[in-house]
PDB file of C-alpha atoms and ligand atoms in Angstrom:
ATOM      1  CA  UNK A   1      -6.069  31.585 131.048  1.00 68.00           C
ATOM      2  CA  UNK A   2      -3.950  28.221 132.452  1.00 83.00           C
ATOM      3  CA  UNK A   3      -2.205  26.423 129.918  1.00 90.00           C
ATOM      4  CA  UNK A   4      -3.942  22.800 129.960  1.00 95.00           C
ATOM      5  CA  UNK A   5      -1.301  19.790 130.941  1.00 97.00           C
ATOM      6  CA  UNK A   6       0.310  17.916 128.472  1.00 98.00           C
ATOM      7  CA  UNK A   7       0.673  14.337 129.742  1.00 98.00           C
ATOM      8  CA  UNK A   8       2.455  11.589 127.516  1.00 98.00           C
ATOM      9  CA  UNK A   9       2.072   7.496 127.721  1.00 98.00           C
ATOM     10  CA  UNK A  10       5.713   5.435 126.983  1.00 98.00           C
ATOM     11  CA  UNK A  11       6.929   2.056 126.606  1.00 98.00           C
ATOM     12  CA  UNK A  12       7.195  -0.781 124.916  1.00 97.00           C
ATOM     13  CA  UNK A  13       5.037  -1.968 122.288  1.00 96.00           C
ATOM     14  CA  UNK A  14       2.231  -3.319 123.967  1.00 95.00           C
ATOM     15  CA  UNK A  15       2.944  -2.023 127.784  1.00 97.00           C
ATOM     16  CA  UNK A  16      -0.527  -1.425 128.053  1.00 97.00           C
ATOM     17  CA  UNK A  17      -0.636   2.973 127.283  1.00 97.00           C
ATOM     18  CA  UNK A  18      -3.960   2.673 125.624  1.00 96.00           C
ATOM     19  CA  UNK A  19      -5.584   0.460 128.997  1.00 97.00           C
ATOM     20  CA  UNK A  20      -4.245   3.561 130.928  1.00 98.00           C
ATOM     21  CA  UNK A  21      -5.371   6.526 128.593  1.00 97.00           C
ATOM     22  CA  UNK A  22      -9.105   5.119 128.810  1.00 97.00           C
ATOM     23  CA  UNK A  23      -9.074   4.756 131.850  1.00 98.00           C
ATOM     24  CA  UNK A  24      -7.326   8.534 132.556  1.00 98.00           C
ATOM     25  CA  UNK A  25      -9.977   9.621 130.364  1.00 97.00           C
ATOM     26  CA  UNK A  26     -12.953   8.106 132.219  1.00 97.00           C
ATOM     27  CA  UNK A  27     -11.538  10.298 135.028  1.00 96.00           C
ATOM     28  CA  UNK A  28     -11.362  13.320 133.636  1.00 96.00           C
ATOM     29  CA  UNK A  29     -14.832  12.993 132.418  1.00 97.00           C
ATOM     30  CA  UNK A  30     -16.111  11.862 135.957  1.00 96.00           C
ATOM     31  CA  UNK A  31     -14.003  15.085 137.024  1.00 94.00           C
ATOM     32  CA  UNK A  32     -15.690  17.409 134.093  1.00 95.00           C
ATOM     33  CA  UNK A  33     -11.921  18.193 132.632  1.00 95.00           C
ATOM     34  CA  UNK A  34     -11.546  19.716 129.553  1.00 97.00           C
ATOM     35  CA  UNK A  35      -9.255  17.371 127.143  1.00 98.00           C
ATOM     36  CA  UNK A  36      -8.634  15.835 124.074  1.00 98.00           C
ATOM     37  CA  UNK A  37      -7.004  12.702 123.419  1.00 97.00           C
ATOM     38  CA  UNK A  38      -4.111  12.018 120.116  1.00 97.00           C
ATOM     39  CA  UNK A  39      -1.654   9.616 119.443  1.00 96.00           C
ATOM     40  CA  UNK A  40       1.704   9.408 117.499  1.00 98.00           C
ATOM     41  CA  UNK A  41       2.307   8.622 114.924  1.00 97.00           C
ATOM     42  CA  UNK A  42      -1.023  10.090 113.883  1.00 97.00           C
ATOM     43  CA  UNK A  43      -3.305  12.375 115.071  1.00 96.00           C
ATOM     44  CA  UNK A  44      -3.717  14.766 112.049  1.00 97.00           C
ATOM     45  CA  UNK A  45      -4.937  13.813 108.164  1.00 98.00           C
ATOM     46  CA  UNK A  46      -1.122  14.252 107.221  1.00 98.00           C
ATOM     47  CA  UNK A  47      -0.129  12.115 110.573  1.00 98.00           C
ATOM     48  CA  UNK A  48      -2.047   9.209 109.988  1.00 98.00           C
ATOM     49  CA  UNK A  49      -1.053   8.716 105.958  1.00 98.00           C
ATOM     50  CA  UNK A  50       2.264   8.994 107.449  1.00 98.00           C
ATOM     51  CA  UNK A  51       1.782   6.340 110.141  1.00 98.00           C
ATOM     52  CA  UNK A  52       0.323   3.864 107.927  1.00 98.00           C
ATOM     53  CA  UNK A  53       3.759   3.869 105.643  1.00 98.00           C
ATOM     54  CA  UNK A  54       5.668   3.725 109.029  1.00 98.00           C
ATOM     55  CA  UNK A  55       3.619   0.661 110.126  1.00 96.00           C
ATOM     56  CA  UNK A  56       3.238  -1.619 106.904  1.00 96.00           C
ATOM     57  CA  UNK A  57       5.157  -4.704 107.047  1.00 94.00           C
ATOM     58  CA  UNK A  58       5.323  -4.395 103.228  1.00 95.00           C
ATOM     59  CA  UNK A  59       7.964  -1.613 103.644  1.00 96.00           C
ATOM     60  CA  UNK A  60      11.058  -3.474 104.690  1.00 94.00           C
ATOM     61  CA  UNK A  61      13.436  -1.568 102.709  1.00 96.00           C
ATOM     62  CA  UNK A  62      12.847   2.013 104.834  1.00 97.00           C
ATOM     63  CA  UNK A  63      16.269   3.549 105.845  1.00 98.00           C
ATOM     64  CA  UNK A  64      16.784   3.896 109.475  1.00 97.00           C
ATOM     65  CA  UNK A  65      17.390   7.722 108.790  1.00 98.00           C
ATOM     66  CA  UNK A  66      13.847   7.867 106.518  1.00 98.00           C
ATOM     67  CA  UNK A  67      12.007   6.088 109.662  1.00 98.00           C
ATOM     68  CA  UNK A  68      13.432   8.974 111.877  1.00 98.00           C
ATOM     69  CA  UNK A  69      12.631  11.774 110.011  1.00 98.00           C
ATOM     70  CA  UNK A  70       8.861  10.199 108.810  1.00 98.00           C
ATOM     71  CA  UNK A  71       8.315  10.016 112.947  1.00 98.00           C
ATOM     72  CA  UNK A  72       9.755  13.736 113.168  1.00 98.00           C
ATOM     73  CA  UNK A  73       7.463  14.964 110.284  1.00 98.00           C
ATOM     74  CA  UNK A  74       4.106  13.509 111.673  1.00 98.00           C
ATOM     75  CA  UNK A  75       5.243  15.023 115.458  1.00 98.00           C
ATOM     76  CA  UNK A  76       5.739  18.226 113.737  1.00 98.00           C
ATOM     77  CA  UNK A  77       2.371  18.508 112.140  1.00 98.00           C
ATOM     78  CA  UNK A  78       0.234  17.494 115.441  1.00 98.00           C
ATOM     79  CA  UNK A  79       2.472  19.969 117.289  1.00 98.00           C
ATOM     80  CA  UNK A  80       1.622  22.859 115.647  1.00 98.00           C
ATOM     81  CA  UNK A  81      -1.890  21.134 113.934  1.00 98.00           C
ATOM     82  CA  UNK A  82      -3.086  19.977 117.119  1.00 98.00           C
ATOM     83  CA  UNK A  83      -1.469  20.262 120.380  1.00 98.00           C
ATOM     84  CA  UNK A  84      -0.087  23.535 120.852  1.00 98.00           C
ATOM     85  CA  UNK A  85      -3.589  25.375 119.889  1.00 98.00           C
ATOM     86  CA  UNK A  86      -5.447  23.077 122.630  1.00 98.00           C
ATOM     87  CA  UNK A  87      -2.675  23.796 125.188  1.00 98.00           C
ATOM     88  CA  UNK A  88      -2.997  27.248 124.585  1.00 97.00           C
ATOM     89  CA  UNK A  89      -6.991  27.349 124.851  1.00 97.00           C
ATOM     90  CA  UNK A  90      -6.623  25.506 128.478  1.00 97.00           C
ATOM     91  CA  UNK A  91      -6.947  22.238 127.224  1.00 98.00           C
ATOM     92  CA  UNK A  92      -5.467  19.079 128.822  1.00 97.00           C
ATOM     93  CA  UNK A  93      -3.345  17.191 125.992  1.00 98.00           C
ATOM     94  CA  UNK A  94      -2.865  13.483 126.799  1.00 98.00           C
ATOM     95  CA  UNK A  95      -1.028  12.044 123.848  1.00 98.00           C
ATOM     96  CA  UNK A  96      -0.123   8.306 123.165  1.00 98.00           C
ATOM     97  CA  UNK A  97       3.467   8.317 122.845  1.00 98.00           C
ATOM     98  CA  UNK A  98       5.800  11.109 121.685  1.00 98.00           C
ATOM     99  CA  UNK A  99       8.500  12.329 121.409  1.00 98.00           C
ATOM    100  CA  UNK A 100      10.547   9.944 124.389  1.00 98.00           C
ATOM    101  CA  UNK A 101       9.604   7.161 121.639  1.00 98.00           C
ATOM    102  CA  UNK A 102      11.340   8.547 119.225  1.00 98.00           C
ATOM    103  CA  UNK A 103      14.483   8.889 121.507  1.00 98.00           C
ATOM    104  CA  UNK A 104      14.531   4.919 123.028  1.00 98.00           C
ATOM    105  CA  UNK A 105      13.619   3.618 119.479  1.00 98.00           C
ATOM    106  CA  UNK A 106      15.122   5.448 116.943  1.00 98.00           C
ATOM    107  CA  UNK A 107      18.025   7.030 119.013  1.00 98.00           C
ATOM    108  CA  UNK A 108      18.577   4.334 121.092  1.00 98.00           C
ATOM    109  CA  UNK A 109      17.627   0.920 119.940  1.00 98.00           C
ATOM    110  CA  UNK A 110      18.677   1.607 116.211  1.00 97.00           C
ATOM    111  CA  UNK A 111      21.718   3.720 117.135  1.00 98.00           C
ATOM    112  CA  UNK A 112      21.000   6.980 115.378  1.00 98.00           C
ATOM    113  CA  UNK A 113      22.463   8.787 118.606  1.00 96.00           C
ATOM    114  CA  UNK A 114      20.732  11.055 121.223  1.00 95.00           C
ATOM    115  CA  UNK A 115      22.699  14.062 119.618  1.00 97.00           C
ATOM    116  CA  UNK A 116      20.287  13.389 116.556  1.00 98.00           C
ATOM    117  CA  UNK A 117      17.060  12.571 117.740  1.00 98.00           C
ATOM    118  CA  UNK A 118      17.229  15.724 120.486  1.00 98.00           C
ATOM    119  CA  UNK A 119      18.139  17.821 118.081  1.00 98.00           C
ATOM    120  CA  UNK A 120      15.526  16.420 115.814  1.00 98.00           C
ATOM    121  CA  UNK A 121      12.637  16.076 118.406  1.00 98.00           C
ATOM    122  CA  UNK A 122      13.653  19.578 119.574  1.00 98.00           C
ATOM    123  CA  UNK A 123      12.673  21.366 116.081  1.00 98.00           C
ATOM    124  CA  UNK A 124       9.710  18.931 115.124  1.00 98.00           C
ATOM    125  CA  UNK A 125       7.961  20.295 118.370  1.00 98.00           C
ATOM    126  CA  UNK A 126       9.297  23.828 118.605  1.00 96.00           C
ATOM    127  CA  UNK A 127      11.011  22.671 121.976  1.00 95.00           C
ATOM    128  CA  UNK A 128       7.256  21.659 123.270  1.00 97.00           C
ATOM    129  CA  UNK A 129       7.642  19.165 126.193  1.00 97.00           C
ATOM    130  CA  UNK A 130       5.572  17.108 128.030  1.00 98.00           C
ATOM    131  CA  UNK A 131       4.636  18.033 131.758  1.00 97.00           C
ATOM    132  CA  UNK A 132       4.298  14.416 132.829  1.00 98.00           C
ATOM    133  CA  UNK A 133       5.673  11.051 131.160  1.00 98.00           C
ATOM    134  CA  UNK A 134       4.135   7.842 132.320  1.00 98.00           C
ATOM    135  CA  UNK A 135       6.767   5.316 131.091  1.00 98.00           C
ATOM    136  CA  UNK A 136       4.710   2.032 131.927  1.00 98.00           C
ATOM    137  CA  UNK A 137       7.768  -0.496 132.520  1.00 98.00           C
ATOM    138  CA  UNK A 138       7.475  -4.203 131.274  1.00 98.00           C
ATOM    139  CA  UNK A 139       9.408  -7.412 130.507  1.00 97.00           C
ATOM    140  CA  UNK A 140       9.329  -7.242 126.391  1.00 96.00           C
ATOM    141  CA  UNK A 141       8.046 -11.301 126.890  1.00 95.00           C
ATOM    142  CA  UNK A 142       5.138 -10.414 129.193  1.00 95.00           C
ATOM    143  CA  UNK A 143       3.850  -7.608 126.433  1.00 95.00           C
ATOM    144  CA  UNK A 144       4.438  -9.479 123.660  1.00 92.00           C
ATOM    145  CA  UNK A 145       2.140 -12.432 125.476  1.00 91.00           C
ATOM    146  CA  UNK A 146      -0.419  -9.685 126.112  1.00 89.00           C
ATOM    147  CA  UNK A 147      -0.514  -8.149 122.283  1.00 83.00           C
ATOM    148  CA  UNK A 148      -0.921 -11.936 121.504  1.00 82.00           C
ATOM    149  CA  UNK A 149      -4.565 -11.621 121.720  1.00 70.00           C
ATOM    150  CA  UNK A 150      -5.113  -9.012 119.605  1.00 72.00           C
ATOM    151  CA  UNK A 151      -6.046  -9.138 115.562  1.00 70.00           C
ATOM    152  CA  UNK A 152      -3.825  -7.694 112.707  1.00 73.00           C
ATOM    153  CA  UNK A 153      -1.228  -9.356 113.732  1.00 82.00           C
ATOM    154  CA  UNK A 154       2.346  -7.694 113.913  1.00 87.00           C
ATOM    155  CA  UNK A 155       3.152  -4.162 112.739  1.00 89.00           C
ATOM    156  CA  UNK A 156       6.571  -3.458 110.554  1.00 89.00           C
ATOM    157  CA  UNK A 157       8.210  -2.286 114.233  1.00 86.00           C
ATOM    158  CA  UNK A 158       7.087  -5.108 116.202  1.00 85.00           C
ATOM    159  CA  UNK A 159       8.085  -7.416 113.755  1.00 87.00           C
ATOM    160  CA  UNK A 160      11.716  -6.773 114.647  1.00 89.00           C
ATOM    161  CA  UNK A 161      11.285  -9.163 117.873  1.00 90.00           C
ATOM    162  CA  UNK A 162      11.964  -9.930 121.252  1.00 94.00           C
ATOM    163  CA  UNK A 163      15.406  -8.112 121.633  1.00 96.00           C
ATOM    164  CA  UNK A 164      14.708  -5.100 119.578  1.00 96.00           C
ATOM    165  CA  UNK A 165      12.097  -4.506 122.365  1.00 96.00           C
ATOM    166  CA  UNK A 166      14.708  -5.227 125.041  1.00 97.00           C
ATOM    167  CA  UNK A 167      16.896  -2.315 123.331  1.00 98.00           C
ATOM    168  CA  UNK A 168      13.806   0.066 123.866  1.00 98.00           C
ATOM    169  CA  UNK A 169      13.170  -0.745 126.977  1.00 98.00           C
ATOM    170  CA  UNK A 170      16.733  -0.154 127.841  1.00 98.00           C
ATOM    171  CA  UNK A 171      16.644   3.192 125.868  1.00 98.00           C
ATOM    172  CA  UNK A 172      13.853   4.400 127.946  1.00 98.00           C
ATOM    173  CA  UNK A 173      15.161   3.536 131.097  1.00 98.00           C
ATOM    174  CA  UNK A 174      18.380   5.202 130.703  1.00 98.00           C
ATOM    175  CA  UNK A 175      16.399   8.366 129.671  1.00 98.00           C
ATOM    176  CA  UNK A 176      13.986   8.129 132.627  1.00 98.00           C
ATOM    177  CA  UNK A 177      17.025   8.915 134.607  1.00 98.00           C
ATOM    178  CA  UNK A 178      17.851  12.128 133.053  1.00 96.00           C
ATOM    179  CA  UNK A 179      14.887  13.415 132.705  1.00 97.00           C
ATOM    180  CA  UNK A 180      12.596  14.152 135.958  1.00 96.00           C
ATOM    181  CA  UNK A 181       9.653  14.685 134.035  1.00 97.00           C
ATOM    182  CA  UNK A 182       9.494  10.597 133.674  1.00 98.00           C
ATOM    183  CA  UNK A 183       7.508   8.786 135.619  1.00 98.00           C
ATOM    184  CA  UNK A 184       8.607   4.773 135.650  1.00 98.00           C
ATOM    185  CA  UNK A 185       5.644   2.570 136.257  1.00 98.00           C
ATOM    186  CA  UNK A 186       5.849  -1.277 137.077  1.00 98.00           C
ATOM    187  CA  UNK A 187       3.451  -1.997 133.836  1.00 98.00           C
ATOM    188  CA  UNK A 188       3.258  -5.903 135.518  1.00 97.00           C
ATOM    189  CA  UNK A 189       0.279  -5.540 137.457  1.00 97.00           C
ATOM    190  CA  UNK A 190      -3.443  -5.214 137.604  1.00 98.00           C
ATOM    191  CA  UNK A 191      -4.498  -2.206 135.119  1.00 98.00           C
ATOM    192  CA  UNK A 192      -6.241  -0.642 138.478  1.00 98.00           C
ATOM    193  CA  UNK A 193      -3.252  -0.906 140.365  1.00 98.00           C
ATOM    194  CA  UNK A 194      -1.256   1.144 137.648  1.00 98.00           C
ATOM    195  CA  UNK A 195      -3.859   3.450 137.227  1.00 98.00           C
ATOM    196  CA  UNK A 196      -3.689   4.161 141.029  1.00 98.00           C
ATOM    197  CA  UNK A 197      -0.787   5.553 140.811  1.00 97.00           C
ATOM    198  CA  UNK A 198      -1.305   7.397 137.622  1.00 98.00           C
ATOM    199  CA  UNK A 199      -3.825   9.101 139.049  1.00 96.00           C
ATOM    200  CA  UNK A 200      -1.965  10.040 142.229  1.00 96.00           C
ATOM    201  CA  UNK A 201       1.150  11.874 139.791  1.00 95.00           C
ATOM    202  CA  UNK A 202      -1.416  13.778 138.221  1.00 93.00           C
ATOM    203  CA  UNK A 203      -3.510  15.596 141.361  1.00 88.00           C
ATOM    204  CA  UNK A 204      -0.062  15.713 142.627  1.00 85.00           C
ATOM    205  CA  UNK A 205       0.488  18.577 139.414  1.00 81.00           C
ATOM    206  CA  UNK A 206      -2.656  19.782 139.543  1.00 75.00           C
ATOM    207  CA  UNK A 207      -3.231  20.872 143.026  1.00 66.00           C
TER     208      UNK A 207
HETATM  209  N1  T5A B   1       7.316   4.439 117.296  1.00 63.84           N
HETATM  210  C1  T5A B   1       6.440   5.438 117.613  1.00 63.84           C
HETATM  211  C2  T5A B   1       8.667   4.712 117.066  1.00 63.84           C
HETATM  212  O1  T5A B   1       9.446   3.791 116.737  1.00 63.84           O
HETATM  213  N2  T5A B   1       9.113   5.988 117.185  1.00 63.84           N
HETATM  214  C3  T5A B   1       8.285   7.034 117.484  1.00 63.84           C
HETATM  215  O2  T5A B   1       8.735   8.199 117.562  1.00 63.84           O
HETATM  216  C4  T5A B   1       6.881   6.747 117.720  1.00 63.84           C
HETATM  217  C5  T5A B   1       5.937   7.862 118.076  1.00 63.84           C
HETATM  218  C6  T5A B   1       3.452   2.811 117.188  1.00 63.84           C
HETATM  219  C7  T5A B   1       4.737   2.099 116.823  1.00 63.84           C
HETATM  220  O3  T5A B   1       5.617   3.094 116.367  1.00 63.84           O
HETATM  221  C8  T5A B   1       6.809   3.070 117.145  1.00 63.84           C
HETATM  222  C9  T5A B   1       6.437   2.395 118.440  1.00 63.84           C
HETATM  223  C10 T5A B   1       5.388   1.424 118.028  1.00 63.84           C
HETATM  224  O4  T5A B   1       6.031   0.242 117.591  1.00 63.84           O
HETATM  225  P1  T5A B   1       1.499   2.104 118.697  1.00 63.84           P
HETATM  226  O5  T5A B   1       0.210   2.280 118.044  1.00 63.84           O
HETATM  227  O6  T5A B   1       1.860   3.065 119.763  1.00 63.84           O
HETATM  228  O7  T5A B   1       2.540   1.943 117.521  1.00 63.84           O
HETATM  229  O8  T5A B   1       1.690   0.641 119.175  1.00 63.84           O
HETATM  230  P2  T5A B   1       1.898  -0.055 120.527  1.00 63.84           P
HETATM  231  O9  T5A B   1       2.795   0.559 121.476  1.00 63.84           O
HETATM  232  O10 T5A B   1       2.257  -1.434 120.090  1.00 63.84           O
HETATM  233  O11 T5A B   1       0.464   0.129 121.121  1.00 63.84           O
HETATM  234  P3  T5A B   1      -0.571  -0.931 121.413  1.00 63.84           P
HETATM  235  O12 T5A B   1      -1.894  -0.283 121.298  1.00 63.84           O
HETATM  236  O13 T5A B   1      -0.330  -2.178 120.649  1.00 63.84           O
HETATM  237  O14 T5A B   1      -0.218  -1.285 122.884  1.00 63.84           O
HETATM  238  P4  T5A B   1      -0.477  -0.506 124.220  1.00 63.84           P
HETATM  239  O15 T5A B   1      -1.374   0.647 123.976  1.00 63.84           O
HETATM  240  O16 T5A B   1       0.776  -0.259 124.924  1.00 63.84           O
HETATM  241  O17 T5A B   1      -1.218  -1.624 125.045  1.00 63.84           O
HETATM  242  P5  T5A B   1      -2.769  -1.894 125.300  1.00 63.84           P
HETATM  243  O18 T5A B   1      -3.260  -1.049 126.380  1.00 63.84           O
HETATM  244  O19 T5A B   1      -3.478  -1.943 123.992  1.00 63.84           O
HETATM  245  O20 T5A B   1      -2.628  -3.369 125.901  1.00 63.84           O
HETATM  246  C11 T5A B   1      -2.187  -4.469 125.140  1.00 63.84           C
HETATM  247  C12 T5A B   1      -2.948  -5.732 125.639  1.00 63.84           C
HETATM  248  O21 T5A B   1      -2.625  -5.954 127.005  1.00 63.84           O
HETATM  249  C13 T5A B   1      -3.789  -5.947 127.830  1.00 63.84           C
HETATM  250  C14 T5A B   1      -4.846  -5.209 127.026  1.00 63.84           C
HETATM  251  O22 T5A B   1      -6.136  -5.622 127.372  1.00 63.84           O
HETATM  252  C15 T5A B   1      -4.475  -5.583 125.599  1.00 63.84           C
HETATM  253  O23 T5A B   1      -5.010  -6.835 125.274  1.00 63.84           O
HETATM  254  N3  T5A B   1      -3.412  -5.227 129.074  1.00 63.84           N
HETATM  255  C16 T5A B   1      -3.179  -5.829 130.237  1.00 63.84           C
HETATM  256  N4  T5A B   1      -3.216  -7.132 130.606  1.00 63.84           N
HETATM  257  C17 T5A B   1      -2.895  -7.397 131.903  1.00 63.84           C
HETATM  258  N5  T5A B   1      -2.543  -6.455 132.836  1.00 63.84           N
HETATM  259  C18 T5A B   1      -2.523  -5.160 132.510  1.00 63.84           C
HETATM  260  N6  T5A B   1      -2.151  -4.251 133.413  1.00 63.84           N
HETATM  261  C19 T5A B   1      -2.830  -4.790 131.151  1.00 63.84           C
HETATM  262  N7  T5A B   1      -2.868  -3.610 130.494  1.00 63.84           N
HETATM  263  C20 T5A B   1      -3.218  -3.904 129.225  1.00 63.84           C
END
């Protein structure tokens, strides 16, 4: 039996990855493909208790090293919980965010080092990576306008502003160029536009 295809969504907070994973999954439904949808941090019972201590504003006083290993500890549970069984029964993963996040945002943008977080993201996934990255590229002030409009307001992470999202975006750029498996998307257009070529890079794999 195949393997299925693990595809991950990147970027910024509000870049628009979920607008693109509906719309990816719309297609593989028209199509009749076998998948399942997760997200990170999340995904599992264990995942999403940890994502809601990662997320509340009310915990200011988390370490930088605590945030890194909390994002490590969820990815390892949906890695072995979740994704690596449906990979191995044929099934395509498509997983919002992983572990490139943890590299631009924890590595990058709040200087724990790429030594760490590869090293890190390595044994939290049991060296499982992604066939295809979609990092969907955007001006920090343009997604902040577009999360505007949402309710809930601002998560502990997005509370940090306007140039910790610049830093992020500048983490995952420099790791787009190392890494082939990246593919940057200009995330400033028309959602069908994007998806376009979403959809191209993925019957490119699959044919
Ligand atoms: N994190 C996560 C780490 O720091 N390290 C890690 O290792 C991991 C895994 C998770 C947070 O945790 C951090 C990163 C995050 O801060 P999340 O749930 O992934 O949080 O949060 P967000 O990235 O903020 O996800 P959102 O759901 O808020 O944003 P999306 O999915 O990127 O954007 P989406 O599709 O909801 O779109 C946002 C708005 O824009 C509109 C949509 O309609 C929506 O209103 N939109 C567009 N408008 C115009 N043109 C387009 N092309 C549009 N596409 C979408």
């Amino acid at each position: 039996m195949n393997k299925g295809i693990f595809i991950t969504f990147e970027g910024i907070d509000g870049c628009g990855k979920s607008t693109q994973l509906n719309l990816l999954k719309e297609e593989f439904d028209r199509r009749g493909m076998e998948y399942i949808v997760v997200r990170e941090p999340g995904g599992t019972v264990v995942g999403e208790k940890i994502r809601t201590i990662l997320l509340d504003k009310n915990n200011d006083s988390m370490t930088r090293m605590a945030e890194l290993l909390l994002f490590e500890a969820a990815r390892a549970q949906i890695t072995e919980e979740v994704i690596l069984p449906a990979l191995s029964r044929g099934v395509n993963v498509i997983c919002d965010r992983f572990y490139d996040s943890t590299s631009a945002y924890q590595g990058y943008a709040n200087k724990m080092g790429r030594d760490l977080t590869d090293f890190l993201n390595l044994k939290a996934t049991n060296d499982t990576s992604p066939d295809i990255t979609f990092l969907l590229d955007i001006d920090p002030q343009t997604a902040f306008k577009r999360r505007s409009g949402r309710d809930g307001g601002e998560d502990r992470i997005e509370l940090q502003g306007l140039s910790y999202q610049e830093k992020v975006r500048e983490g995952y750029l420099e790791l787009a160029r190392t890494e082939e498996r990246i593919a940057v998307i200009d995330a400033d257009q028309p959602a069908d536009a994007i998806f376009e070529q979403i959809r191209n890079r993925i019957w490119d794999l699959t044919d």
